[in-house]
Coordinates of C-alpha atoms and ligand atoms in Angstrom, one line a residue:
X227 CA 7.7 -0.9 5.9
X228 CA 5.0 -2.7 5.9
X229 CA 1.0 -2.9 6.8
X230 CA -0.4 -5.1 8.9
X231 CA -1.3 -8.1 6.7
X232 CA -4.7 -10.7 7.0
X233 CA -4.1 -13.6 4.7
X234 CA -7.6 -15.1 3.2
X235 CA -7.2 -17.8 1.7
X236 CA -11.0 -17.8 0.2
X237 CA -9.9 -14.4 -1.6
X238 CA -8.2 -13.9 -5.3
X239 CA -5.0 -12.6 -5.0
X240 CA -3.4 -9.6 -6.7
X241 CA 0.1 -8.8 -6.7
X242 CA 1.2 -5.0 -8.3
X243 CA 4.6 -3.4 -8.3
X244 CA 5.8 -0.4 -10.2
X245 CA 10.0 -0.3 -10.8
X246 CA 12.1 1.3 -7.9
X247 CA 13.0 4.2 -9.0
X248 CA 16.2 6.2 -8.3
X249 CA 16.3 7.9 -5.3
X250 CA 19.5 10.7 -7.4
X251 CA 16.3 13.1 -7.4
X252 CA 12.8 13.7 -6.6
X253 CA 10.5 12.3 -8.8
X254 CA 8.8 13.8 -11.6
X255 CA 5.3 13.5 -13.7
X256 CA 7.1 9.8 -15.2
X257 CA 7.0 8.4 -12.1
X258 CA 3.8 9.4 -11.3
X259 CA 2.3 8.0 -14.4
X260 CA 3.4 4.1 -13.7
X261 CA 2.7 4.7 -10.0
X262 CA -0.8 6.2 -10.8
X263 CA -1.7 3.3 -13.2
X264 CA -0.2 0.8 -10.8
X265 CA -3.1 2.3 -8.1
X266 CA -5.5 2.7 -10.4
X267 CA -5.9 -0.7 -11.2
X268 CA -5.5 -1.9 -7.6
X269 CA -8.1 0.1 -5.9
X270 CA -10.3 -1.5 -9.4
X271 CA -8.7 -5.0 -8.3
X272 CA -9.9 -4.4 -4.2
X273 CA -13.3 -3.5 -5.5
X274 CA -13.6 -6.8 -7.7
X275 CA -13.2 -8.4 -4.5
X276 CA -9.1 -9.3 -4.5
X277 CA -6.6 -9.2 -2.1
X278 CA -4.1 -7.0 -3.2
X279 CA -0.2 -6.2 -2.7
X280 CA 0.8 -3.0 -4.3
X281 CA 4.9 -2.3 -4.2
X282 CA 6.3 0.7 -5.2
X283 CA 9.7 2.3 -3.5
X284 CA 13.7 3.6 -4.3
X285 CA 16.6 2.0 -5.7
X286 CA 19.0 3.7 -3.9
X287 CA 22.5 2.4 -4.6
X288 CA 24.6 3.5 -7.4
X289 CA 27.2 6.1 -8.3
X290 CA 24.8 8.7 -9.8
X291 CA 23.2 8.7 -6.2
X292 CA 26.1 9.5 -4.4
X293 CA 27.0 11.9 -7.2
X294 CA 23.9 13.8 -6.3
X295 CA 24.2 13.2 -2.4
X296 CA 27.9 15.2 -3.1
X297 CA 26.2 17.4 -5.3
X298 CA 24.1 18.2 -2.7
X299 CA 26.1 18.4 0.0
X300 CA 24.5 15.8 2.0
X301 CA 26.1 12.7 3.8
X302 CA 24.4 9.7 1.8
X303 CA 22.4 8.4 4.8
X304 CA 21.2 11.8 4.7
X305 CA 20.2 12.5 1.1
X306 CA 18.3 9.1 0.7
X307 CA 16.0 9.7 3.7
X308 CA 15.1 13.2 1.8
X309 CA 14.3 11.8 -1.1
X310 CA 12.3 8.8 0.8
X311 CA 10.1 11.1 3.2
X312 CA 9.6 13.4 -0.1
X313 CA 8.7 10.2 -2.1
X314 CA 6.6 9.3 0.6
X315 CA 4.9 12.3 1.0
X316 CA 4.3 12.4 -2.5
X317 CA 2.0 9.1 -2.6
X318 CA 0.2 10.2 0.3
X319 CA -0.6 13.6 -1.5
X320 CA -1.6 11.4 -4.6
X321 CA -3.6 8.9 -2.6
X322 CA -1.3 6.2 -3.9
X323 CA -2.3 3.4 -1.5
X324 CA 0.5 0.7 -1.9
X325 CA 1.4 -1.6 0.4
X326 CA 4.9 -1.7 0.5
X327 CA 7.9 0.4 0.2
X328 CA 10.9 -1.0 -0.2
X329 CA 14.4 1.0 0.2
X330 CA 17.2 -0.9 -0.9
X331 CA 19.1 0.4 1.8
X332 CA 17.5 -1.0 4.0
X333 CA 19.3 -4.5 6.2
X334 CA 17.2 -7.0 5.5
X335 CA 17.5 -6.1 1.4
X336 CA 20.9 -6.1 1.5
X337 CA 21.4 -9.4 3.6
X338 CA 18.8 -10.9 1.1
X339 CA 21.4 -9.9 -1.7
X340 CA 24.0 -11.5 -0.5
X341 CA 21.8 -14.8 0.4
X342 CA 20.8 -14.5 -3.4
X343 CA 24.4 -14.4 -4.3
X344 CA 25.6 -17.4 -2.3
X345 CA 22.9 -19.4 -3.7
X346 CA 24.0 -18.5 -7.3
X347 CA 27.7 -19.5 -6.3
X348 CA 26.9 -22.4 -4.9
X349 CA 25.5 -23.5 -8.5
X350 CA 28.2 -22.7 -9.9
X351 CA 26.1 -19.5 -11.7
X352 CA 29.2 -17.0 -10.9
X353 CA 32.2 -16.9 -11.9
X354 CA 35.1 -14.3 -12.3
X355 CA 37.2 -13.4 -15.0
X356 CA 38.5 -10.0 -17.1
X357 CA 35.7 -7.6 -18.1
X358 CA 36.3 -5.7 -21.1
X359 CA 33.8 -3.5 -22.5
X360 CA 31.9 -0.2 -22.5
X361 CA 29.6 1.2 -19.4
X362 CA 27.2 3.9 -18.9
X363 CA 27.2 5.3 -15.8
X364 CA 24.1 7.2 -15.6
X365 CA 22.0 4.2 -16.9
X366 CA 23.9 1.7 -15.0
X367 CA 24.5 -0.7 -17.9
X368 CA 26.7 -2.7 -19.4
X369 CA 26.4 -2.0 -22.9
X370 CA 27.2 -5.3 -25.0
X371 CA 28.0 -5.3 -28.9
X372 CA 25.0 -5.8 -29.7
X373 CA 23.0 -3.2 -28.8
X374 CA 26.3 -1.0 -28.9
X375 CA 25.7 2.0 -31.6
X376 CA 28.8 3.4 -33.3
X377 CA 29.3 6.5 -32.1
X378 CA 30.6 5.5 -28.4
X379 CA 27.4 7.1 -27.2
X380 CA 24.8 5.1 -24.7
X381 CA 21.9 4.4 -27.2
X382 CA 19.4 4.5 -24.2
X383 CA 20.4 8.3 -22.8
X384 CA 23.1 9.8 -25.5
X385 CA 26.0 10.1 -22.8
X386 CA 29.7 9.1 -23.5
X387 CA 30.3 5.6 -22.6
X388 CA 32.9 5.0 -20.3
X389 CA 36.0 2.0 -21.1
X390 CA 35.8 -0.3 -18.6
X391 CA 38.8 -3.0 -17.9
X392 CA 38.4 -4.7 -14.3
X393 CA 37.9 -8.0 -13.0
X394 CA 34.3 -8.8 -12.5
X395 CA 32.5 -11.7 -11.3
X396 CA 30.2 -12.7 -14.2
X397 CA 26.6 -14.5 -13.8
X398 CA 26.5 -17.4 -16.2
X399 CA 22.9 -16.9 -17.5
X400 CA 24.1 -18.1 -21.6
X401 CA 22.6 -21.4 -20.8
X402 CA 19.3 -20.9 -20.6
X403 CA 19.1 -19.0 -23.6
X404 CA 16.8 -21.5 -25.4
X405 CA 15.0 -21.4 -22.2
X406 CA 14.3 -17.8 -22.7
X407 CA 13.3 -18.1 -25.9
X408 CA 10.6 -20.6 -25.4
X409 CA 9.1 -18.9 -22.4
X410 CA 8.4 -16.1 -24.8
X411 CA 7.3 -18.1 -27.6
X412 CA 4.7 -20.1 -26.1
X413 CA 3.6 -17.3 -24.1
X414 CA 4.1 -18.0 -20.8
X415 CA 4.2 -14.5 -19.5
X416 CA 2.3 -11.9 -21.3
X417 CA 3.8 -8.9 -22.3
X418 CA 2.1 -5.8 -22.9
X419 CA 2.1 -4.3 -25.3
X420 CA 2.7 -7.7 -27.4
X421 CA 5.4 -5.5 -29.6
X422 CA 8.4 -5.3 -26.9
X423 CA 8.6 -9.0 -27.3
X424 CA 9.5 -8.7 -30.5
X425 CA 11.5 -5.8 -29.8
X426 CA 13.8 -7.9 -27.5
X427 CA 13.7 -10.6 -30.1
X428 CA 15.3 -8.4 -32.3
X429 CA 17.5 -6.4 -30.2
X430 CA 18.5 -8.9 -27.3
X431 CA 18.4 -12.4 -29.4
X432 CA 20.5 -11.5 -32.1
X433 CA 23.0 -14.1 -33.3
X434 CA 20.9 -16.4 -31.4
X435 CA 22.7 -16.4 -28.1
X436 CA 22.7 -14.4 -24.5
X437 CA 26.0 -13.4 -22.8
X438 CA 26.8 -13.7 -19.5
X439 CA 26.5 -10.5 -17.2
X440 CA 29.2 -8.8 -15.6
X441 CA 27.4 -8.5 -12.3
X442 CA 29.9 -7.0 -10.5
X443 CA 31.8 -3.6 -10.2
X444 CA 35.0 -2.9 -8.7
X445 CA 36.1 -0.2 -6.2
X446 CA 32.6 1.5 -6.7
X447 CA 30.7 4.0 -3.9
X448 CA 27.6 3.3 -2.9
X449 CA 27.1 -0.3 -3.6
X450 CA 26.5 -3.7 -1.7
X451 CA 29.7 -5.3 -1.3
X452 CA 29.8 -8.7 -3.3
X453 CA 29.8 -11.0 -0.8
X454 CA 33.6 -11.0 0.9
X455 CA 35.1 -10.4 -1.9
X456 CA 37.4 -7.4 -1.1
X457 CA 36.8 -4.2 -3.2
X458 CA 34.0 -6.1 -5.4
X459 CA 30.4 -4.5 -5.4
X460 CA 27.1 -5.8 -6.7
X461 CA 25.9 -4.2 -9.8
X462 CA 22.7 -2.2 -9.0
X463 CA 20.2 -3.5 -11.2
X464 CA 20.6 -6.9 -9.3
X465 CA 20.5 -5.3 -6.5
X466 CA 17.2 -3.2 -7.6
X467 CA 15.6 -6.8 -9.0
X468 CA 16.4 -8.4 -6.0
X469 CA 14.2 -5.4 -3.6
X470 CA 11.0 -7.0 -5.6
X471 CA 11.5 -9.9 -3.6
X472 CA 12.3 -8.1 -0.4
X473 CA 9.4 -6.4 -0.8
X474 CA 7.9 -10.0 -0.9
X475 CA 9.8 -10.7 2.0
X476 CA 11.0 -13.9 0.4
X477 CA 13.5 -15.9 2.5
X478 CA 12.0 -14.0 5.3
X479 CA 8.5 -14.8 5.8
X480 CA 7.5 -17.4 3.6
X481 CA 3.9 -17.2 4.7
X482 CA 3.6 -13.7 2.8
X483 CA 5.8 -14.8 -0.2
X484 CA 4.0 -18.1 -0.8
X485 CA 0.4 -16.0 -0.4
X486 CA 1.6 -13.2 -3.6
X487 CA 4.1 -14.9 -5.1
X488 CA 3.0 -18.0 -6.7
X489 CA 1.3 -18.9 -10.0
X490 CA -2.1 -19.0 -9.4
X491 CA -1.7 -15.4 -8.1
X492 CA -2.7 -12.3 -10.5
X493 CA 0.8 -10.5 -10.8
X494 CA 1.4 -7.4 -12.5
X495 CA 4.5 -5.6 -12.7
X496 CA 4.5 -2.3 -14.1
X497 CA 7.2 -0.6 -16.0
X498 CA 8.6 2.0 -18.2
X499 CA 10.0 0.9 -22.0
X500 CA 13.6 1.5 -21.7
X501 CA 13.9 -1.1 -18.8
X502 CA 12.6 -4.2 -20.7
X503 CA 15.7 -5.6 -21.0
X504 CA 16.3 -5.9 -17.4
X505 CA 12.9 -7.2 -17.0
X506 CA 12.0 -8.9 -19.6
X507 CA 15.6 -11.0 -19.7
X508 CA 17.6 -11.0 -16.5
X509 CA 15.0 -10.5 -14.0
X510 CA 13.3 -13.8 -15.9
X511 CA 16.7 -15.8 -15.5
X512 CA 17.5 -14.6 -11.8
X513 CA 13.7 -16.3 -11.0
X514 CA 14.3 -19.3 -13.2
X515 CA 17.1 -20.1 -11.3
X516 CA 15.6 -19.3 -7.7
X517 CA 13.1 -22.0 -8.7
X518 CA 10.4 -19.0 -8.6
X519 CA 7.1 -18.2 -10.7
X520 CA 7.4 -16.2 -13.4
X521 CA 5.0 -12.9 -12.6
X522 CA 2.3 -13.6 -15.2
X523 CA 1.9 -9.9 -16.8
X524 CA 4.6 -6.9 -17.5
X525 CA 3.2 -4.0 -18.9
X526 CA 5.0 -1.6 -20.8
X527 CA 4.5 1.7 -21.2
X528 CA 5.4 4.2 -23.1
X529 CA 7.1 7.9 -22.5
X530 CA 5.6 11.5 -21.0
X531 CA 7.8 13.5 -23.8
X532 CA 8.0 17.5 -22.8
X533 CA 9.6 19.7 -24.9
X534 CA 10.4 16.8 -27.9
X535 CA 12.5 14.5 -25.6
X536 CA 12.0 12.2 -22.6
X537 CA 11.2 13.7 -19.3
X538 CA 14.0 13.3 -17.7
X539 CA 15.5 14.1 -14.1
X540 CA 18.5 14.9 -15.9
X541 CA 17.2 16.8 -18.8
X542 CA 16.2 19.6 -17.1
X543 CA 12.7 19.2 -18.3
X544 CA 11.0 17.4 -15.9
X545 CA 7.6 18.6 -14.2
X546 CA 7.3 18.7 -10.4
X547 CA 3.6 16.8 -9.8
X548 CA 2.8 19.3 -7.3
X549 CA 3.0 22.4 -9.6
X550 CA -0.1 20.8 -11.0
X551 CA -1.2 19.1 -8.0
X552 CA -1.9 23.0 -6.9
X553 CA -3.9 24.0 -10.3
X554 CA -6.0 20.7 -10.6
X555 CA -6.1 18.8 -7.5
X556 CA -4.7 15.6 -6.9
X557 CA -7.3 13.9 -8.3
X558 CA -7.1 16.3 -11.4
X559 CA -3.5 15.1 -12.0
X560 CA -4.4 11.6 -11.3
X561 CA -7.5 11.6 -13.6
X562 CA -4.8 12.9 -16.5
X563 CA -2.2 10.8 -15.7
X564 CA -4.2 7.7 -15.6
X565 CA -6.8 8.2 -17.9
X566 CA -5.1 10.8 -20.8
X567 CA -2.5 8.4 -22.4
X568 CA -2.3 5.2 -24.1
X569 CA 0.0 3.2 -22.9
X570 CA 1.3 2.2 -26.0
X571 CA 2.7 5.1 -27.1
X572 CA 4.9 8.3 -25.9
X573 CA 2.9 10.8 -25.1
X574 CA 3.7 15.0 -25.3
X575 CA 2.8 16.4 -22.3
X576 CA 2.4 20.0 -22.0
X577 CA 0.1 22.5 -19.2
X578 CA -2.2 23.2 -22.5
X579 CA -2.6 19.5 -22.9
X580 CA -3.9 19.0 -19.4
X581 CA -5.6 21.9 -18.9
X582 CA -7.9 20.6 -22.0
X583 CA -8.1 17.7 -21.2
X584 CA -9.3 18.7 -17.4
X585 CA -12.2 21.3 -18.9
X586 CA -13.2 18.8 -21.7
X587 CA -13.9 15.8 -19.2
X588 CA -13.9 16.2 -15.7
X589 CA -15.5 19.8 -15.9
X590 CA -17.7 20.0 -19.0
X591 CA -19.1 16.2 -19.0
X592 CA -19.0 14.9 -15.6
X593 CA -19.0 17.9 -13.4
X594 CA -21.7 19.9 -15.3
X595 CA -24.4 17.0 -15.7
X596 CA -23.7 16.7 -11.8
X597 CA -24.3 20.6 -11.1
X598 CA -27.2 20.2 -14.1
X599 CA -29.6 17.2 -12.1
X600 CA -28.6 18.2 -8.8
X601 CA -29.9 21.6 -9.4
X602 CA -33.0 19.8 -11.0
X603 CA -33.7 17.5 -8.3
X604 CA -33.7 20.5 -5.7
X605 CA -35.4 23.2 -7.9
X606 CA -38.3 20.9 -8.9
X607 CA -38.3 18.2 -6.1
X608 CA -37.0 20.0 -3.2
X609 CA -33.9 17.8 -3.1
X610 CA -35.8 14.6 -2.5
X611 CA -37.5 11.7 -4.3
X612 CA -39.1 8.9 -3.9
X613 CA -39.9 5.8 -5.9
X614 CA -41.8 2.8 -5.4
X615 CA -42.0 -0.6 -6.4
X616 CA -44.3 0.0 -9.5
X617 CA -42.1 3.3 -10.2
X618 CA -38.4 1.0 -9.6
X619 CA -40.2 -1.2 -12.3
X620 CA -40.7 1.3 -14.9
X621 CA -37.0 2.6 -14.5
X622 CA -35.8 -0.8 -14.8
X623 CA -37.1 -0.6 -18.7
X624 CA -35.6 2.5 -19.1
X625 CA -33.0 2.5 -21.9
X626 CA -30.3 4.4 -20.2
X627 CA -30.4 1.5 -17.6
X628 CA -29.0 -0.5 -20.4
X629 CA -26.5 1.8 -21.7
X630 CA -25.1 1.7 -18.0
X631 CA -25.2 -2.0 -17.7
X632 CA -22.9 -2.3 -21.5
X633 CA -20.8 0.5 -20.1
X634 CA -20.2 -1.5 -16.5
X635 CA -19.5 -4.9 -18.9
X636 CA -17.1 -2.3 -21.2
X637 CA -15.7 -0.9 -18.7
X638 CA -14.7 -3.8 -16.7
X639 CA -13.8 -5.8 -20.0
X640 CA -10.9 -2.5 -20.3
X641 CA -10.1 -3.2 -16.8
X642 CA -9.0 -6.9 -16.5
X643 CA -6.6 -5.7 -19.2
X644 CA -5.3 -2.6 -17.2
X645 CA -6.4 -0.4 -20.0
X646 CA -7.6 2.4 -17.9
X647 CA -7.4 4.5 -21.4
X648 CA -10.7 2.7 -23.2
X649 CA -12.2 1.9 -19.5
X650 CA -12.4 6.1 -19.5
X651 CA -13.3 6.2 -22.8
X652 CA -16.3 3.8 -22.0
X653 CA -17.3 5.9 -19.3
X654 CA -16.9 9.6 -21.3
X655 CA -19.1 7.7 -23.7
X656 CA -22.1 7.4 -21.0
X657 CA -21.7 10.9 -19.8
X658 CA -21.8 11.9 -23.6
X659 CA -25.0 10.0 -23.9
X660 CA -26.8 11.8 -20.8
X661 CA -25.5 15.3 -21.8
X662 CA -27.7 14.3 -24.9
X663 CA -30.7 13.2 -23.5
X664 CA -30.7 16.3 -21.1
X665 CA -30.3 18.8 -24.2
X666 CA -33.6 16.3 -25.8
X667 CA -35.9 16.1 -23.4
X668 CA -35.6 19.7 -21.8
X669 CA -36.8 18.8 -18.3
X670 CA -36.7 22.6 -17.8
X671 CA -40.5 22.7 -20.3
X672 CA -41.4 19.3 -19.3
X673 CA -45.1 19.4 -17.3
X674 CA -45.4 16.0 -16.7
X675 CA -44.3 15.8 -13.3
X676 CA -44.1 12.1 -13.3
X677 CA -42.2 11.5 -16.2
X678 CA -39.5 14.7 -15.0
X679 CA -39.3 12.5 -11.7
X680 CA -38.3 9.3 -14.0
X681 CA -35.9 10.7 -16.0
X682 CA -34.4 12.6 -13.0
X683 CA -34.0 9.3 -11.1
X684 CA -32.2 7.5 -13.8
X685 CA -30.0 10.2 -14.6
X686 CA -29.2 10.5 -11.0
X687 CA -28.6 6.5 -10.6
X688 CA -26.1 7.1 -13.9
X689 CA -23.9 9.8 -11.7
X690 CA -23.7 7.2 -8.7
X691 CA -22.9 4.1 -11.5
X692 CA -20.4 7.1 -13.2
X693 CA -18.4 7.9 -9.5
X694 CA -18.5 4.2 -8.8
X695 CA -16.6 3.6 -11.7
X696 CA -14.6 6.7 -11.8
X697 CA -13.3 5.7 -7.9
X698 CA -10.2 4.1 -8.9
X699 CA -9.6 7.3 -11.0
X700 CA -10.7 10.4 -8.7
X701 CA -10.0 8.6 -5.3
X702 CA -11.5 10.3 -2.5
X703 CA -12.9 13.0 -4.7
X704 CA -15.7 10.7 -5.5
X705 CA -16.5 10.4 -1.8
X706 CA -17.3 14.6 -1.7
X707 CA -19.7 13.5 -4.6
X708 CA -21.5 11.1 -2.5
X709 CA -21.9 12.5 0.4
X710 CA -24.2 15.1 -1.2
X711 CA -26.6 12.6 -1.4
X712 CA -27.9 9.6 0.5
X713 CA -26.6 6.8 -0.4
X714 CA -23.1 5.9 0.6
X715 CA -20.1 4.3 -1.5
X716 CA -19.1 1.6 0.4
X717 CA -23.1 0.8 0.4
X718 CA -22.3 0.3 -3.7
X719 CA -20.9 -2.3 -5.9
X720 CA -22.3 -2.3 -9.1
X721 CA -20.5 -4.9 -10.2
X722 CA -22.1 -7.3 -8.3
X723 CA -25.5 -5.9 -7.5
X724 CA -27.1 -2.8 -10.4
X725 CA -29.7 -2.0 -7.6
X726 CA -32.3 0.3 -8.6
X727 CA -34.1 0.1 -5.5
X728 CA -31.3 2.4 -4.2
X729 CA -33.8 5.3 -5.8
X730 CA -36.8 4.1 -3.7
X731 CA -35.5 6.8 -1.6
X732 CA -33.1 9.9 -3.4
X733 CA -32.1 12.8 -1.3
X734 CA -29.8 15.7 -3.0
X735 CA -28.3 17.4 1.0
X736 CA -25.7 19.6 -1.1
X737 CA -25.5 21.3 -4.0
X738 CA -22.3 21.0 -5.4
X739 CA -19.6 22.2 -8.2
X740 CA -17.5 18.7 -8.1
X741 CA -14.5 20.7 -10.6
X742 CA -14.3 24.1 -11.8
X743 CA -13.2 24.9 -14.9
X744 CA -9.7 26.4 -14.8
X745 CA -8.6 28.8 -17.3
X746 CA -4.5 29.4 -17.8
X747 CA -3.2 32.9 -17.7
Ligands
LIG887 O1 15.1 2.8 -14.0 N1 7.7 8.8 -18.9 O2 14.7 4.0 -12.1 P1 14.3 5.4 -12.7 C1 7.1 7.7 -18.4 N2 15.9 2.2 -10.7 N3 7.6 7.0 -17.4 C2 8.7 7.5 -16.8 C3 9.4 8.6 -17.3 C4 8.8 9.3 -18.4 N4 9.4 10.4 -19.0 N5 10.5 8.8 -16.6 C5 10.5 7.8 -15.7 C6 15.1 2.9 -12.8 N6 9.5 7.0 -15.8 C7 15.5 1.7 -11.9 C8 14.4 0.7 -11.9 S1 13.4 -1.6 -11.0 C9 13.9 -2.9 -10.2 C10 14.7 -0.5 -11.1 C11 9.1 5.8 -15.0 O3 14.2 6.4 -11.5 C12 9.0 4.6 -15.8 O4 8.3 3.6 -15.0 O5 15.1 5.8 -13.8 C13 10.5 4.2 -15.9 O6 10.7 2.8 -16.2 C14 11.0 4.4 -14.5 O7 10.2 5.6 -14.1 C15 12.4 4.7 -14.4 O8 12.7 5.2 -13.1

């Protein structure tokens, strides 16, 4: 599925993806969060002038997805195009604007697997002998000795590890363990947070040596068959690697894979913590030995806990996005998702926790001041100013003009590093800051009509600067804000231009109430 793409070679390049999740269920709040961040920092990226390629979409082989496709009652065919046109359906409800979705199912993915796996066997990187070892079904993973906890129990979800004795073809990877090692040591991908590097140090590199994966399954439903090799499937998490370069189309279009795929471009990839093994090891290995760039960022992030454990498709305590999307909006939920957590950490999620954090910010600070100088600018100036030259040149001195120009440098500084948490902050700091100067210079007693028009400009060029920078947050929420004046957004980039003389002419056409404060029952 793709857009139409225009490849400009004069533009940076920008490459996102956010992991492919598991089409056994509809997704929950989790996946919203790495999906949010991913579009976050794209539509930032887009503004900054790059071209971007945002890939988000379903890993849909696997047992636990048929499981749930019986469960269900559905054929298989059936239940994955459910969960795809709900996924689907989702983003667009979100505003996630990505630019691909892959499906694993789909042809072309598939054929690339098996073009994948010839090349390997033609290097001699597969081989088959005896596997003997313990499994997790619901994680998909091989779980080797050492990261094997004693109690026969998956140390990732806590379910009973199933014996496993089959043949397997195995994918000789032990090789380029010192390989590995160096890449991480001298840095040549970043890893964020800086910790998980460490923690696969610890966890992944023990006895100094990597062991070759079983990368195959035998007699298993919903699976790509390993190449002709009769009864042998592929194990899904090559399979799921593999759909980030379908989604590149690589070995397809090379045009398109050479354009986002290559070391000079900006790639991100964006995923959850208890994946880093698969991402930070094997997915490294399968590039190495594609002759590929190594994507120059993974972020990590941390957990949306509810009710003290993981949320959790399985654990019954997963939250549906659009029970919230109904209460707060979908740029509500996105401003929480995005903005609320640091990435760092797990985070407790709860409705009190959002519904806080909703009033606190996007009601009290930015939608108030909004309501407050709108109101202003109507009562006292009949909805319109205007300024000229002299007057832009006064409000060039004002000091608010250089609080706005630190937070613009803040804010930006926050988002080259995807840290949409301290970009927020920056910008909470600003409306802070003008909530203040209203409560000091009570406009409301002021008689200087001159002065009252002053500070009214500037606070009114701070709520543009404040929805420009909030538009990767609050999507096309910020437009309603806009359009109840006269200036348009796509007029506006204050990262290139701070242009005062935008208040040589201000016209308020609507009063409005950008969030209400919500109140739980
Ligand atoms: O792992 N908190 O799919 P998956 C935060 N198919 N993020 C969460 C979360 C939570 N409670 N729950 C899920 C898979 N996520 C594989 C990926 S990639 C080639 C294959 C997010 O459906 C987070 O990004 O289990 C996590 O890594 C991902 O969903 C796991 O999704």
């Amino acid at each position: 599925m793709t857009k139409e793409i225009i490849l400009d070679k004069n533009q940076k390049v920008f490459f996102v993806s956010t992991p492919l999740f598991y089409s056994n269920d509809l997704l929950h709040l989790g996946h919203c969060y790495s999906t949010l961040i991913a579009d976050a920092i794209t539509r930032y990226k887009k503004i900054q002038g790059f071209q971007t390629y945002f890939v988000t979409g379903l890993d849909e082989h696997g047992e636990k997805i048929y499981d749930s496709a019986c469960k269900n009652k559905l054929s298989i065919e059936k239940f994955l195009n459910k969960i795809s046109f709900e996924t689907k359906q989702l983003w667009k409800d979100l505003e996630v604007e990505y630019d691909y979705f892959q499906e694993t199912k789909s042809t072309t993915h598939q054929q690339l697997c098996l073009r994948i796996l010839k090349i390997l066997e033609s290097k001699n990187l597969i081989y088959k002998q005896n596997y003997e070892g313990k499994y997790c079904i619901y994680c998909a993973e091989f779980i080797t000795l050492t990261n094997l906890e004693k109690n026969n129990l998956c140390p990732n979800c806590q379910r009973k590890l199933k014996n496993l004795q089959e043949e397997s073809f195995f994918w000789k990877i032990n090789h380029l363990f010192s390989w590995l090692k160096k890449i991480y040591q001298q840095e040549k991908i970043t890893i964020l947070p800086k910790f998980y590097k460490l923690e696969i140090e610890k966890n992944f590199f023990k006895n100094d040596q990597l062991r070759n994966l079983a990368i195959s399954r035998y007699k298993a439903n919903n699976l790509i068959p390993f190449l002709n090799y009769q009864n042998f499937y592929l194990y899904v998490w090559i399979d799921a690697l593999i759909g980030y370069l379908s989604s590149l189309q690589y070995q397809q279009n090379s045009k398109i894979f050479n354009f986002f795929w290559n070391k000079n471009v900006e790639t991100l990839q964006i995923i959850g913590k208890e994946i880093i093994r698969f991402h930070l090891i094997y997915w490294l290995l399968l590039l190495k030995q594609l002759n590929l760039s190594l994507p120059r960022t993974i972020l990590v992030h941390g957990w949306i806990i509810n009710q003290n454990v993981k949320m959790s498709k399985s654990k019954n305590n997963s939250i549906n996005p659009y029970d919230l999307i109904k209460i707060y909006g979908s740029s509500g939920l996105r401003y929480f998702l995005i903005t609320c957590f640091q990435i760092q950490t797990d985070n407790n999620y709860s409705l009190k926790v959002i519904n806080d954090y909703y009033n606190s910010t996007l009601v009290n600070l930015f939608g108030n001041l909004i309501a407050r100088v709108f109101k202003m600018i109507i009562n006292y100036f009949q909805g319109k100013i205007t300024n000229d030259v002299v007057a832009i040149k006064t409000l060039k001195n004002n000091s608010l003009i250089a609080k706005i120009k630190t937070t613009i440098t803040n804010y930006t500084h926050y988002m080259n590093s995807y840290d949409c948490y301290h970009a927020n902050k920056t910008v909470l700091n600003l409306l802070r800051s003008i909530n203040q100067l209203i409560e000091i210079n009570k406009p409301w007693i002021l008689k200087d009509k001159q002065k009252l028009k002053e500070l009214l400009s500037v606070w009114f060029f701070a709520i543009l600067v404040i929805g420009f920078l909030f538009k990767p947050f609050l999507a096309k929420k910020i437009n309603t804000l806009f359009q109840a004046t006269n200036i348009e957004i796509k007029n506006v980039n204050f990262f290139k231009n701070l242009n005062l003389n935008l208040l040589m002419k201000i016209e308020i056409k609507k009063y409005i109430i950008l969030f209400k404060r919500i109140k739980l029952n």
